[in-house]
XYZ file of C-alpha atoms in Angstrom:
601
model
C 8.151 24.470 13.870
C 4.669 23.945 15.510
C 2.888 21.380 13.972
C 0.455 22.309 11.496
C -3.595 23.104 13.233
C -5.226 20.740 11.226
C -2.558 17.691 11.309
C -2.904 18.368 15.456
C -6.793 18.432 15.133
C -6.904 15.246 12.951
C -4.774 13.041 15.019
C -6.669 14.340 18.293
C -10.211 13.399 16.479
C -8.090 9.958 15.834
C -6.945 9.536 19.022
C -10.753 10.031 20.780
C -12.520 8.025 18.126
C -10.034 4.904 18.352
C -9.921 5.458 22.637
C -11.552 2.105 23.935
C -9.896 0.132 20.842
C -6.436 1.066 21.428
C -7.160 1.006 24.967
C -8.075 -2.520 24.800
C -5.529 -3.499 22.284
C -2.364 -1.931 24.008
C -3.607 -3.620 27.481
C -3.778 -7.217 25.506
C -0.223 -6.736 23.743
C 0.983 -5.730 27.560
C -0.437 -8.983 29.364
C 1.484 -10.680 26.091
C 4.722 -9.144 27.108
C 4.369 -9.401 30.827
C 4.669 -12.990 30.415
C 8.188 -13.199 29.174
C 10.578 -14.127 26.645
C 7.999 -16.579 24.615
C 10.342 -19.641 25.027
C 10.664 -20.271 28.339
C 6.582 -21.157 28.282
C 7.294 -24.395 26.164
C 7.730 -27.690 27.245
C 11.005 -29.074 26.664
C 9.132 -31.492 23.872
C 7.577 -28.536 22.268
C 11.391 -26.461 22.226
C 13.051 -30.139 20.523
C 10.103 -29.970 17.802
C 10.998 -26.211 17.492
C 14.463 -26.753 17.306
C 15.373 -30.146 15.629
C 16.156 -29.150 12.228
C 18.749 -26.225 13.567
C 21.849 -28.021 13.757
C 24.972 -26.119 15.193
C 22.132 -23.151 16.695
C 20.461 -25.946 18.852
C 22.638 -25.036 21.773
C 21.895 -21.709 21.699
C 17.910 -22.012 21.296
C 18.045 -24.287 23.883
C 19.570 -21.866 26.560
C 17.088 -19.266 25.995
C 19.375 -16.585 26.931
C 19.572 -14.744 23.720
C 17.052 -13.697 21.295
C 15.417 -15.857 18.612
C 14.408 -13.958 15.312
C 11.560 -14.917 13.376
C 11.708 -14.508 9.654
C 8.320 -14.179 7.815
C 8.967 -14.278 3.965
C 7.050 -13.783 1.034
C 9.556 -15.001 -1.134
C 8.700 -16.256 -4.540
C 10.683 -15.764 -7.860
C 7.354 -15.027 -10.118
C 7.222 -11.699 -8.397
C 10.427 -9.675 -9.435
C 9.884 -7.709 -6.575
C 10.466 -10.742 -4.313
C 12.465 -13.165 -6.052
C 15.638 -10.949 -4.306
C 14.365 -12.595 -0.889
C 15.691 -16.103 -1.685
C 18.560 -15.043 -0.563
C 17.479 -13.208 2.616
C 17.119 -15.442 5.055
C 20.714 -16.746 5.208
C 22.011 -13.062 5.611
C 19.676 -12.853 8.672
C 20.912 -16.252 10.139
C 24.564 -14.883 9.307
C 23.847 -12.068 11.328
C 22.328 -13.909 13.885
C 25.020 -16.002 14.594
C 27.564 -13.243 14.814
C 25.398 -11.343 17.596
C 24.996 -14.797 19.429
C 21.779 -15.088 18.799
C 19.592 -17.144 16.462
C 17.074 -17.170 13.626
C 14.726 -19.287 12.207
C 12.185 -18.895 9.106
C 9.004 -18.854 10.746
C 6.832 -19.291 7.579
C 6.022 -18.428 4.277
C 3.155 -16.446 3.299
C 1.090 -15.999 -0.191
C 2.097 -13.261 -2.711
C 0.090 -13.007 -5.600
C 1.235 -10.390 -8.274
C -1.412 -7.643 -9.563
C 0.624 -7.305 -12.945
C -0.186 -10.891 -13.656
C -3.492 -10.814 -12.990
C -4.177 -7.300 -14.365
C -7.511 -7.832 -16.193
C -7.722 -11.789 -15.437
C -9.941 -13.873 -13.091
C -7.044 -14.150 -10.542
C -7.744 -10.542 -9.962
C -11.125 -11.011 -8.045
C -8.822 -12.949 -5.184
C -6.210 -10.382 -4.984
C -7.608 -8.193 -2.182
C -8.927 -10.609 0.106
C -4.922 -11.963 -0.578
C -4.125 -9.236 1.890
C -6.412 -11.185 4.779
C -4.581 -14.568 4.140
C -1.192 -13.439 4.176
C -2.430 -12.148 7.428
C -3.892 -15.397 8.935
C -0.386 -17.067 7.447
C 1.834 -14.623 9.045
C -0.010 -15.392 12.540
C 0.392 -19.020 11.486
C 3.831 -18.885 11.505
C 4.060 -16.636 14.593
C 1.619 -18.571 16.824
C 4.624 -21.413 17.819
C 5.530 -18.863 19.887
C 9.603 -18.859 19.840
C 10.108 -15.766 18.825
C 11.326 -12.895 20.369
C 11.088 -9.978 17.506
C 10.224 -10.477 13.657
C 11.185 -9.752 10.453
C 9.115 -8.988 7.833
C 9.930 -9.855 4.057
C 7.467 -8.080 1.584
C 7.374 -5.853 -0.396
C 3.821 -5.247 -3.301
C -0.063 -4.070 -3.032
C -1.077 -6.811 -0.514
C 1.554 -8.095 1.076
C 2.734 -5.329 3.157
C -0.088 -4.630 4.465
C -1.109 -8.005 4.944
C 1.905 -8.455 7.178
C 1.314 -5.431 9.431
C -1.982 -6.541 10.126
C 0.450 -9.699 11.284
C 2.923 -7.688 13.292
C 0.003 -5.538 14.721
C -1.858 -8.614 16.143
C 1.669 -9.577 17.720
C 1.920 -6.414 18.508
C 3.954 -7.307 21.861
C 7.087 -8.131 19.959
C 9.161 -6.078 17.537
C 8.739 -5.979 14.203
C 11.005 -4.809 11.237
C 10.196 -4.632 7.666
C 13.206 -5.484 4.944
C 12.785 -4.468 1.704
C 14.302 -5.589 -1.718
C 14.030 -2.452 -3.391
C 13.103 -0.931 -7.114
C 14.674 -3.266 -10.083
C 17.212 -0.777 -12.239
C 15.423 1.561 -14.507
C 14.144 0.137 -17.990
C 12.205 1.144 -20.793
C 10.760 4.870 -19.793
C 7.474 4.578 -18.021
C 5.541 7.460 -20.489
C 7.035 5.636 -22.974
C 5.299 2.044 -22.215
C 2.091 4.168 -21.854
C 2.337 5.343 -25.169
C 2.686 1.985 -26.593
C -0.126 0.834 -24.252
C -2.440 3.551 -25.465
C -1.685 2.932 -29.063
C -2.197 -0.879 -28.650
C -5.701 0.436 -27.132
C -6.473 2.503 -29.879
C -5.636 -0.078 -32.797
C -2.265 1.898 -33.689
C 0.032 -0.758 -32.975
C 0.552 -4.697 -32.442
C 0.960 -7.377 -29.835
C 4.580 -7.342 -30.710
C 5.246 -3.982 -30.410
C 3.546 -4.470 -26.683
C 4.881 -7.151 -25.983
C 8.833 -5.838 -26.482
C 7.908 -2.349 -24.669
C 6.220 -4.474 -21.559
C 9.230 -6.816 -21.328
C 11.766 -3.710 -21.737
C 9.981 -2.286 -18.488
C 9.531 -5.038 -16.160
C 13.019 -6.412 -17.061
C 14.819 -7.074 -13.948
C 14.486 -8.477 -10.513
C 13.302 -6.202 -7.755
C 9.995 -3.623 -7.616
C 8.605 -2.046 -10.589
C 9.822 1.098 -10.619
C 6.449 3.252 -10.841
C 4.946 4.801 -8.468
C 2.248 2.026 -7.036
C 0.998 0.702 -4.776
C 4.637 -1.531 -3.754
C 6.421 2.050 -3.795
C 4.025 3.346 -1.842
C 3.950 0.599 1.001
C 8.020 0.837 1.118
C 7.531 5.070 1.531
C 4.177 3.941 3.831
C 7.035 1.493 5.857
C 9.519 4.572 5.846
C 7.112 7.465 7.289
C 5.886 5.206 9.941
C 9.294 4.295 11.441
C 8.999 0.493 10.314
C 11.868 0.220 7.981
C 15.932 1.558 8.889
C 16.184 5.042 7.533
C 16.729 5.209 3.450
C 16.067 1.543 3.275
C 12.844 1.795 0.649
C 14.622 2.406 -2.503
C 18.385 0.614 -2.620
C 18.419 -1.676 -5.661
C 18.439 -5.246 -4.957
C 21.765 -6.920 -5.515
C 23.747 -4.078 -4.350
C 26.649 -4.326 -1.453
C 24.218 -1.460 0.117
C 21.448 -3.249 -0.107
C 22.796 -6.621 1.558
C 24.549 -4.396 4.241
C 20.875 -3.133 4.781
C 19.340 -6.417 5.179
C 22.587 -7.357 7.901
C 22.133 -3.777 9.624
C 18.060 -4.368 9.871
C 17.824 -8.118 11.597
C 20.665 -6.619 13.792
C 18.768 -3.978 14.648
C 15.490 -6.839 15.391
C 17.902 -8.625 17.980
C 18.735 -5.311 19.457
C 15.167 -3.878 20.757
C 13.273 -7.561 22.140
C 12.430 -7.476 25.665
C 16.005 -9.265 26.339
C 17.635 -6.178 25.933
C 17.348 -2.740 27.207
C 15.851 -1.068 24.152
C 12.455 -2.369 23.648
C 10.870 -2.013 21.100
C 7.505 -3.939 20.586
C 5.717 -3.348 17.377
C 2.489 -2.410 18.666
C 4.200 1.124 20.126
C 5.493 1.556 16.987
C 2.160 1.253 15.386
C -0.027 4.253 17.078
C -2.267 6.870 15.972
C 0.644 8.881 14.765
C 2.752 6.966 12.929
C -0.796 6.729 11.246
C -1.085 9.925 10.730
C 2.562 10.603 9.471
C 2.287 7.875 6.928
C -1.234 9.198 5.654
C 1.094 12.591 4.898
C 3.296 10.590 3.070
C 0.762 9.494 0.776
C -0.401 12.853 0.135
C 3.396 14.242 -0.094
C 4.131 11.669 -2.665
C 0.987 11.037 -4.349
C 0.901 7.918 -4.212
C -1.921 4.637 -4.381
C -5.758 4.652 -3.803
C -5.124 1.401 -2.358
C -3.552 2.798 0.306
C -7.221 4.550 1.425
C -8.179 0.945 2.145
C -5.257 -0.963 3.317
C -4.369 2.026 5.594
C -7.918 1.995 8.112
C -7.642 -2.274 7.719
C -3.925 -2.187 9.119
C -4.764 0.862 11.629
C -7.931 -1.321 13.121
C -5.113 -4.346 13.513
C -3.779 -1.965 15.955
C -7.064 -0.385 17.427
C -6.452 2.850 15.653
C -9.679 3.687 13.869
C -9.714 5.504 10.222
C -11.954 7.648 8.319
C -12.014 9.075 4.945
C -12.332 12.507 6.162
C -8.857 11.972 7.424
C -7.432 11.486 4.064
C -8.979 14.513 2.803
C -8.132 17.095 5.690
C -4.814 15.807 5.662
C -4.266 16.084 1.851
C -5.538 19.607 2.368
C -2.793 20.981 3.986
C 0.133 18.421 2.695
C 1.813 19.603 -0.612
C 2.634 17.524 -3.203
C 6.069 17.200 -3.267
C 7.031 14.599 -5.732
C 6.327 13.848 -9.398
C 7.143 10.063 -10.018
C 4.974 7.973 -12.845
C 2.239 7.906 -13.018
C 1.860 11.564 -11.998
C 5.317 12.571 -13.422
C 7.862 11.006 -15.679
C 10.340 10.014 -13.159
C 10.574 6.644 -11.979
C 11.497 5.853 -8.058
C 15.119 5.447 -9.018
C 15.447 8.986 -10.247
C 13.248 10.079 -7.056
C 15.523 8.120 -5.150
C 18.192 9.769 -6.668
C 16.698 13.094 -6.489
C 16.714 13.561 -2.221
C 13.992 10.667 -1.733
C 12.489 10.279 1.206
C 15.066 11.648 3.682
C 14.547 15.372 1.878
C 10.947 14.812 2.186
C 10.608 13.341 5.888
C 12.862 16.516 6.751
C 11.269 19.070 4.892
C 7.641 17.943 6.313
C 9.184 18.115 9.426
C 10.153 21.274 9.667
C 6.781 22.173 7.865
C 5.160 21.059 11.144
C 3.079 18.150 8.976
C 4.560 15.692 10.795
C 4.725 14.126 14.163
C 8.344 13.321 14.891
C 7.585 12.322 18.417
C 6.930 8.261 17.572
C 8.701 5.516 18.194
C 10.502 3.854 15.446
C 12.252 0.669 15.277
C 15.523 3.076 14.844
C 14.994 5.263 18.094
C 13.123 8.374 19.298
C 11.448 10.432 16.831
C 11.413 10.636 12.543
C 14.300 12.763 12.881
C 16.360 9.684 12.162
C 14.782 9.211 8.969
C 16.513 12.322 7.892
C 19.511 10.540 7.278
C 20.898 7.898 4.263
C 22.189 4.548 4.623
C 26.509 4.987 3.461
C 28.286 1.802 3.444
C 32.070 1.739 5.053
C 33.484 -1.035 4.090
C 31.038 -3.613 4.921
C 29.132 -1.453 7.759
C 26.174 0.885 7.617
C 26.396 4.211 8.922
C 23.768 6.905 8.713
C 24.776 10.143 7.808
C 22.886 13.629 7.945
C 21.068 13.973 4.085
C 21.403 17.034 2.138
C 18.631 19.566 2.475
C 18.672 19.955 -1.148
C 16.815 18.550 -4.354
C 18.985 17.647 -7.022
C 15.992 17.416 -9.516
C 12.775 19.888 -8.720
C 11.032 18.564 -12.003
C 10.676 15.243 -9.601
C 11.292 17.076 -6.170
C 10.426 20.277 -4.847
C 10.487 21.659 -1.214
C 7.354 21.820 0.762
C 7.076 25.543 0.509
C 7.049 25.519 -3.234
C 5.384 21.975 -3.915
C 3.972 20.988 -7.288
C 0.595 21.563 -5.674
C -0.726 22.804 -2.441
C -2.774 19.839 -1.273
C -2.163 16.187 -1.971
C -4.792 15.798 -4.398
C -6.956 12.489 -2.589
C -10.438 13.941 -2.408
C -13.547 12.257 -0.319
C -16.262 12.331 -2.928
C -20.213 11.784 -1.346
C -23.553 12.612 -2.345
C -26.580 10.470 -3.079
C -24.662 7.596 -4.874
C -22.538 7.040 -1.847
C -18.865 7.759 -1.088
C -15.983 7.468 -2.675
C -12.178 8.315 -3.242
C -10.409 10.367 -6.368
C -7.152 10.920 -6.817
C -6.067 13.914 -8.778
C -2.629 14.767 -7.941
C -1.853 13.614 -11.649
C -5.345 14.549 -13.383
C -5.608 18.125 -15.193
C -7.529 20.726 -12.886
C -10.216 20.840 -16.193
C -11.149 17.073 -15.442
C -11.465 17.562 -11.556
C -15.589 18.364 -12.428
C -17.275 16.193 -14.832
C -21.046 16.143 -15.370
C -22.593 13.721 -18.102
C -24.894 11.323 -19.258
C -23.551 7.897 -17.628
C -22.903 4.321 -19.326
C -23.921 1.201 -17.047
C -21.013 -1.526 -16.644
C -20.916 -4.169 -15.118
C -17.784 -5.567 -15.920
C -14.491 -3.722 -17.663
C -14.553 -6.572 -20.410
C -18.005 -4.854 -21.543
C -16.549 -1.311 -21.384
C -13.335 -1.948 -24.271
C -16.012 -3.981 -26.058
C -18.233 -0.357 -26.459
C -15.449 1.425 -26.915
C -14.230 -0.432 -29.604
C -17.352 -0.814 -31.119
C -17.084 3.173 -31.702
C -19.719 3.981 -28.798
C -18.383 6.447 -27.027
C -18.830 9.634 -29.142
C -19.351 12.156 -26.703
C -18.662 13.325 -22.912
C -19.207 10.521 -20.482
C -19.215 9.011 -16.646
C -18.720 5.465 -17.030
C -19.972 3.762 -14.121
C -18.739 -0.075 -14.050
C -20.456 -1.086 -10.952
C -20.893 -4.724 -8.811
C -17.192 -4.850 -8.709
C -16.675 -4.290 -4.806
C -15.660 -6.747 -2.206
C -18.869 -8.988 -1.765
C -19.740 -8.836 -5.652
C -16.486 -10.272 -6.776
C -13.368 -9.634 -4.681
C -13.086 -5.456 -5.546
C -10.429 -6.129 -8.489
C -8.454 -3.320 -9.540
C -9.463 -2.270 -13.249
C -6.706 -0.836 -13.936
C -6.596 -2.391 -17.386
C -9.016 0.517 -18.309
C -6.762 3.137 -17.767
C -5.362 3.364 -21.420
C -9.105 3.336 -23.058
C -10.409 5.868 -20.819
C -7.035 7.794 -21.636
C -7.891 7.389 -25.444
C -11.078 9.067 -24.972
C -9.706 12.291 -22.844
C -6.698 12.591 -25.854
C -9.789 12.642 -28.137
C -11.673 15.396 -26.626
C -14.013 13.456 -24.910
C -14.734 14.794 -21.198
C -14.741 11.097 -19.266
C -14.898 10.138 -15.813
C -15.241 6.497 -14.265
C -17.198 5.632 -11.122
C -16.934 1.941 -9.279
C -17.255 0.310 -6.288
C -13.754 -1.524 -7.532
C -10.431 -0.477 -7.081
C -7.589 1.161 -9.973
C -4.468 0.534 -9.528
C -1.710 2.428 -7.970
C -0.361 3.253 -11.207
C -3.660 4.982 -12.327
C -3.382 8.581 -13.810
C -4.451 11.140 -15.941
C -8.260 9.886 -16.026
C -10.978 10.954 -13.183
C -12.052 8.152 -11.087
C -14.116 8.357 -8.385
C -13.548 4.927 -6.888
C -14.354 2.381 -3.922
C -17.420 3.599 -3.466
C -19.299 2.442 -0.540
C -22.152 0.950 -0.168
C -20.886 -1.433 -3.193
C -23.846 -1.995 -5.592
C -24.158 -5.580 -3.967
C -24.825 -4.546 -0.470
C -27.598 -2.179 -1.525
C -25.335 1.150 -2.252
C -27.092 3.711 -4.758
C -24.705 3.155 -7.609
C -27.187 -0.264 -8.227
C -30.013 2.123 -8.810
C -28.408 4.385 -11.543
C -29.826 3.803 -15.303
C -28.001 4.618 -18.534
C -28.561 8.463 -19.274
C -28.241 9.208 -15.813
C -27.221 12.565 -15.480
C -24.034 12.181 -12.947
C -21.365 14.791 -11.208
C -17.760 13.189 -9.993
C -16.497 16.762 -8.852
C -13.300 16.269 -6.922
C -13.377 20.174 -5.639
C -16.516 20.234 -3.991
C -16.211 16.570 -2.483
C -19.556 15.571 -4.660
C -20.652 12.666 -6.253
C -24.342 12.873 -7.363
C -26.862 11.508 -9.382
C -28.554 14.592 -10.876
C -32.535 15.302 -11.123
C -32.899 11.589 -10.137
C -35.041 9.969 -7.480
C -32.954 7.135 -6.393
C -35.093 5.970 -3.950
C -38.239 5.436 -6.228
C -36.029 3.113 -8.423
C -35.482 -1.079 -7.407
C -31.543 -1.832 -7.559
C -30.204 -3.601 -10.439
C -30.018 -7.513 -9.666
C -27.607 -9.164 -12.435
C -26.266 -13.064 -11.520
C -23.158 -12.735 -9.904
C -23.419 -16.949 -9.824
C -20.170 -16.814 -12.196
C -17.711 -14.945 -9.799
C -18.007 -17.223 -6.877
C -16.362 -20.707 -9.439
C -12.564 -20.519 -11.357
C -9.171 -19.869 -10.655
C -10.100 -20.716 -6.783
C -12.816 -18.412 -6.424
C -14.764 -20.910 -4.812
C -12.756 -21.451 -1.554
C -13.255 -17.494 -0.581
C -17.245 -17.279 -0.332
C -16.765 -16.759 3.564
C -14.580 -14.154 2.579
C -17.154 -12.514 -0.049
C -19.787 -13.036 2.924
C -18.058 -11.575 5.497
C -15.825 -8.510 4.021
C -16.423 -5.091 5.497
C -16.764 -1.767 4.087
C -14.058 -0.225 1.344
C -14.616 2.831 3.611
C -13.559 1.188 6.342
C -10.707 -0.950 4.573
C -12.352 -3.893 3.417
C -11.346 -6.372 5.704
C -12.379 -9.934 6.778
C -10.313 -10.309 9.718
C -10.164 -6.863 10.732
């Protein structure tokens, strides 16, 4: 099939707007590769450094005939969703060694978990976490021994932390290795029932406690459908990761075959070979493109509207919102997977996944399948699942077929027509909604608003009975330069308890929710933030505000903004604690959320 009119138009308007970027970016990653296998530029001191601690793979290092595999890991075993890479590296050396080449681990980067910090000071570094596992990837890539990379990460930052990595050395190949989702636990509606009735004073710690611990239970992702799901679909739609790689369990003979079958595949497409394969070809304008339908297809995190322009300008691809939005008007929503179903990624997994859904786009025309991918030619190879013969991978042709359509439907009878992100702006600025799992009678909300200006302040009113009728809550200096743009996702369940109460309530920030957000209206990351002079500093309680998600509005109504001096309240305590102090040039220095919120990008 074609591909769709406005998928073609978007990527074209890409394509011109990014022109002298990319065009400067692809010639620097081509004077990179020009000069050769990386190796042979180092002095024979600098190799014996490089090489000392290798033992029986000195030889081969030191003949520089066959590739050398860099391994940049994220392990750490307070993350479940990384504790499975301890064991990673040693089935990458393994596989090294049999293709008579080598590997070394090239570094270790930060990875900081947003379930921990949910709520909690630590929060406030967790975004500009993203830009440090970036400088630490290019740490342990700048010795300069490496002929391809592997990348092991998997949650909110990390991924697209190391992208920005494997973008900026672009002229080698990079492939991403997941863990994958831990087993299913405790039912996902069923810990948000507890967590709403904890909210609401129905239950105890205990009884939170025991329903939190039956969730998270296991090693490997959690198995909602955030913002670490949606970097592994993200990895998946953009030709990064092998085909059906995203959601294998950890522990599993498949999943260590997978890990074999993808640093095999790294050693296969270096410039040594004949099947090159450098990461910054794999990154263009439409693998872009294809993984922004993904999003939409799957409806998956808001983060992804700001790590997605960050990781695309590591490239020289440049982003807009009002890409997101034309593209979510013509992708279906496909998938139901908590929080915007009750499914978790297992059963998704288990449904078709991703292959059903990269071939049913396809033939939709929604998606470019003319990329490169670190598996070959074109997304028709991610049609396919990983089967395990013995102890080899083969890919076989998936079944056009969903074995659940309560989780998975085809694109021509989707669970909705458009992928429900919407670009909200009007005189308060601009901002994101997601309402692929909010009720079509909460898309609109007009109210008198509540002034925040932390989420601390906004369970305090609530549970001091003060929210008796329809609402915007507005919890503003929460972006980037305020305080680090934490996600506030811990008000999801009070906001729910006020929409299962009759109360018509929407939320408006320059922060972040999480990936897991749901049911409530948020019209989030809007830019300017309140500390860089944006319009939401102006706003007084009893504001009269619209969040309308249809009509792509967010407005202050009957109010003269510009008559009005900005709300000035000391930020002096957000720049001390936890280690907030050491990231004031990165509260200085951070961009836009519009354009992704970076500091080194």
């Amino acid at each position: 099939m074609p591909l769709d009119h406005t998928i073609a138009r978007v990527t074209d308007r890409i394509v011109a707007r990014s022109r002298d970027s990319r065009g400067r970016y692809l010639d620097r990653i081509a004077a990179a590769a020009a000069e050769g296998p990386r190796r042979a530029h180092l002095t024979c001191g600098n190799q014996a450094h490089a090489y000392a601690a290798m033992g029986a793979d000195k030889a081969t290092l030191a003949e520089e005939r066959q590739p050398n595999l860099g391994i940049v890991t994220a392990y750490n075993d307070m993350l479940s969703a990384h504790q499975p890479f301890e064991r990673f590296p040693d089935l990458i050396r393994e596989t090294a060694r049999r293709a008579g080449a080598t590997a070394q681990v090239a570094g270790g980067v930060p990875a900081m978990c947003d379930g921990v910090t949910q709520g909690q000071v630590g929060m406030e570094l967790s975004l500009f976490s993203r830009d440090v596992i970036a400088l630490a990837a290019g740490v342990a890539l700048s010795h300069n021994v490496f002929d391809s990379a592997v990348y092991l990460g998997v949650c909110d930052k990390i991924v697209p932390g190391l992208v920005i990595a494997a973008a900026t050395f672009g002229h080698i190949p990079a492939v991403f290795l997941p863990a994958g989702p831990m087993t299913s636990g405790l039912p996902n509606d069923e810990k948000a029932r507890v967590r709403q009735q904890f909210a609401a004073g129905e239950v105890g710690r205990d009884a939170l406690m025991e329903a939190e611990m039956a969730s998270y239970h296991g090693p490997g992702t959690c198995t909602f459908y955030g913002t670490a799901n949606s970097n592994q679909m993200l990895m998946e739609f953009m030709g990064l990761h092998l085909p059906g790689a995203s959601f294998v369990n950890p522990g599993t003979p498949l999943r260590d075959a997978l890990t074999h079958a993808g640093a095999a595949r790294a050693l296969e497409i270096t410039a040594l070979g004949n099947d090159f394969r450098p990461a910054g070809h794999v990154l263009d304008e439409k693998a872009f493109v294809n993984g922004m339908v993904g999003l939409m297809a799957t409806g998956g995190s808001t983060n992804l509207l700001i790590h997605l322009p960050a990781m695309a300008r590591a490239a020289g691809v440049l982003l807009d919102l009002e890409d997101f939005a034309e593209i979510s008007s013509v992708t279906p929503l496909m998938a139901k997977v908590y929080p915007n179903g009750l499914a978790d990624v297992n059963h998704f997994h288990a449904a078709g996944g991703l292959a059903y859904m990269i071939g049913e786009l396809l033939d939709a025309g929604l998606l470019h399948d003319d990329t490169m991918t670190v598996m070959g030619a074109g997304l028709r190879d991610y049609v396919a699942e990983p089967k395990l013969h013995g102890d080899t991978v083969t890919w076989e042709t998936a079944e056009r077929l969903t074995r659940n359509d309560k989780i998975l439907r085809p694109a021509a009878d989707p669970f909705q027509k458009t992928g429900g992100m919407a670009d909200l702006q009007g005189n308060l600025g601009r901002g994101a909604m997601k309402v692929s799992a909010v009720k079509p009678e909460y898309h609109a909300i007009e109210a008198p608003c509540r002034i925040f200006h932390d989420q601390d302040s906004v369970k305090a009113a609530f549970r001091a009975g003060e929210f008796t009728g329809d609402t915007v809550v507005v919890v503003r200096f929460q972006g980037p330069r305020a305080n680090g743009m934490p996600e506030l996702h811990s008000l999801t369940p009070t906001l729910a308890v006020l929409l299962d109460r009759g109360i018509r309530v929407a939320l408006v920030t320059d922060g972040r929710m999480s990936g897991a957000s749901g049911k409530v209206p948020a019209c989030i990351h809007v830019s300017p933030e309140a500390a860089d002079g944006g319009p939401i500093a102006r706003l007084r309680d009893g504001d009269i505000v619209r969040v309308d998600a249809t009509a792509g509005t967010l407005e202050a109504v009957g109010v003269d903004l510009d008559a009005r001096v900005p709300a000035q309240p000391d930020l002096a305590d957000n720049g001390h604690g936890i280690g907030r102090e050491m990231f004031e040039v990165f509260r200085a220095n951070v961009g836009l959320a519009s354009q992704g919120a970076g500091v080194v990008v």
